[in-house]
Amino acid sequence: MSAVRVLTRRMAEAVETVAALCLAVVTVIVFASALGRYLFSTPIPDAFDISRILLGLALAWGYAVLGFRGGHICVDLLAETLPSRGRQLVEVFAQAALLIFTAALAWKMFGRVVSAYGSREATFDLRIPTWPLIGGVWLGLAVAVLTTLAGLLWLLAGKRMDDLDSGEVTYE
């Protein structure tokens, strides 16, 4: 097994773990806040603000795995009718388009972090600054840019995305 495949697999698992933890925390916060609201008439302060930003974190970090796995939604009607070289060109084009979109999204999110920091934006109840959490969303998108670039380089080397993340990885 190549070192590149092992490294990319481990990085993808780390990124997925961050996304999963954020999603788990959102689930706990929403459930606990609903229980508090209906059983004790006291929801968790800032549960809505924190859960929506954590959901954004989960999405951004989950999005970063797309660059490694090429697991985005696709319809292969055109690509499947093409010869091998044509399919590869379509995959390279799709990955390059994804890279451009991801870079633009990360750039705009960075502007959002700067805006939240400059305006001292905070949650409604506890006045917790939101820029660190929004910065975490930006960091997930920045990682997505790197993973998408890595996937593009992998494709440009003449390899398939399926080869980058095959399921039979054993760690040495």
XYZ file of C-alpha atoms in Angstrom:
172
model
C 0.000 0.000 0.000
C 1.402 3.368 -0.978
C 2.190 5.928 1.686
C 0.063 8.504 -0.146
C -3.025 6.303 0.076
C -2.470 5.609 3.763
C -1.917 9.320 4.475
C -4.989 10.421 2.540
C -7.110 7.737 4.195
C -5.995 8.849 7.659
C -6.598 12.503 6.833
C -10.067 11.702 5.505
C -10.878 9.760 8.668
C -9.685 12.667 10.845
C -11.812 15.135 8.881
C -14.826 12.816 9.079
C -14.310 12.508 12.834
C -14.439 16.301 13.273
C -17.649 16.446 11.217
C -19.193 13.555 13.147
C -18.325 15.096 16.522
C -19.914 18.398 15.506
C -23.045 16.595 14.382
C -23.153 14.606 17.638
C -22.846 17.796 19.706
C -25.655 19.409 17.670
C -27.857 16.398 18.344
C -27.175 16.502 22.084
C -27.718 20.268 22.318
C -31.012 20.202 20.412
C -32.298 17.180 22.348
C -31.285 18.589 25.746
C -32.698 22.006 24.922
C -36.016 20.490 23.812
C -36.196 18.439 27.012
C -35.408 21.506 29.075
C -38.017 23.565 27.262
C -40.827 21.022 27.572
C -40.032 19.470 30.956
C -38.653 22.438 32.899
C -39.773 25.430 30.802
C -36.108 26.416 30.476
C -34.262 25.691 27.238
C -30.478 25.761 27.063
C -29.374 29.362 26.485
C -28.016 29.928 22.953
C -28.870 26.368 21.905
C -30.169 27.614 18.562
C -27.167 29.831 17.768
C -24.592 27.256 18.818
C -26.332 24.339 17.086
C -26.712 26.170 13.767
C -23.036 27.149 13.701
C -21.968 23.641 14.720
C -24.149 22.268 11.938
C -22.249 24.554 9.553
C -19.017 23.161 10.994
C -20.195 19.604 10.375
C -21.134 20.424 6.798
C -17.881 22.247 6.046
C -15.693 19.491 7.474
C -17.787 16.817 5.781
C -17.422 18.751 2.535
C -13.645 18.492 2.908
C -13.860 14.720 2.436
C -15.291 15.226 -1.060
C -11.866 16.230 -2.328
C -10.376 12.930 -1.200
C -13.131 10.587 -2.135
C -14.816 12.237 -5.085
C -18.061 11.301 -3.379
C -20.082 14.263 -4.541
C -23.353 13.689 -6.335
C -22.784 13.015 -9.996
C -24.656 11.674 -12.966
C -22.411 9.680 -15.244
C -24.687 9.615 -18.299
C -22.111 11.373 -20.455
C -18.970 10.060 -18.797
C -19.977 6.402 -19.034
C -20.398 6.634 -22.799
C -16.908 8.042 -23.285
C -13.699 6.094 -23.702
C -11.299 5.906 -20.757
C -9.381 9.050 -21.736
C -12.614 11.017 -22.171
C -13.878 9.896 -18.758
C -10.618 11.040 -17.222
C -10.947 14.482 -18.841
C -14.506 14.808 -17.534
C -13.347 13.857 -14.023
C -10.483 16.371 -14.183
C -12.877 19.085 -15.356
C -15.386 18.272 -12.597
C -12.669 18.267 -9.933
C -11.268 21.578 -11.231
C -14.751 23.127 -11.161
C -15.222 21.828 -7.608
C -11.865 23.337 -6.631
C -12.843 26.755 -8.018
C -16.209 26.662 -6.249
C -14.647 25.499 -2.977
C -11.956 28.183 -3.090
C -14.592 30.868 -3.708
C -16.706 29.549 -0.842
C -13.692 29.501 1.508
C -12.758 33.042 0.471
C -16.287 34.339 1.163
C -16.398 32.500 4.489
C -13.111 34.096 5.489
C -14.743 37.470 4.855
C -17.568 36.371 7.143
C -15.065 35.503 9.895
C -13.424 38.925 9.559
C -16.840 40.589 9.650
C -17.953 38.677 12.759
C -14.675 39.487 14.500
C -14.765 43.170 13.557
C -18.388 43.666 14.596
C -17.965 41.670 17.813
C -20.892 39.487 16.799
C -22.056 37.312 19.680
C -24.789 34.847 20.527
C -28.089 36.254 21.722
C -28.335 34.959 25.300
C -24.841 34.469 26.661
C -23.044 36.915 24.332
C -20.466 34.277 23.318
C -18.351 35.576 20.405
C -19.291 33.728 17.220
C -16.134 34.346 15.213
C -14.215 31.328 16.600
C -16.995 28.966 15.545
C -17.385 30.671 12.176
C -13.592 30.426 11.911
C -13.947 26.677 12.389
C -16.339 26.593 9.429
C -13.792 28.533 7.382
C -11.038 26.144 8.483
C -13.136 23.197 7.299
C -13.572 24.891 3.931
C -9.842 25.671 3.777
C -9.150 21.972 4.354
C -11.714 21.250 1.616
C -9.685 23.406 -0.781
C -6.573 21.395 0.061
C -8.297 18.030 -0.277
C -9.931 19.038 -3.545
C -6.566 20.209 -4.862
C -5.030 16.893 -3.789
C -7.784 15.057 -5.653
C -7.186 17.163 -8.750
C -3.452 16.472 -8.641
C -4.235 12.773 -8.231
C -6.424 12.865 -11.334
C -3.849 14.866 -13.287
C -1.312 12.141 -12.469
C -3.521 9.803 -14.517
C -5.083 7.974 -11.585
C -8.740 7.487 -10.682
C -10.429 8.820 -7.553
C -11.504 5.255 -6.761
C -7.822 4.322 -6.439
C -7.208 7.065 -3.871
C -9.652 5.680 -1.340
C -10.094 1.970 -1.825
C -11.645 0.153 1.098
C -8.919 -2.437 1.733
C -6.508 -0.207 3.633
C -4.422 -1.826 6.335
C -2.261 0.381 8.481
C 1.320 -0.734 8.958
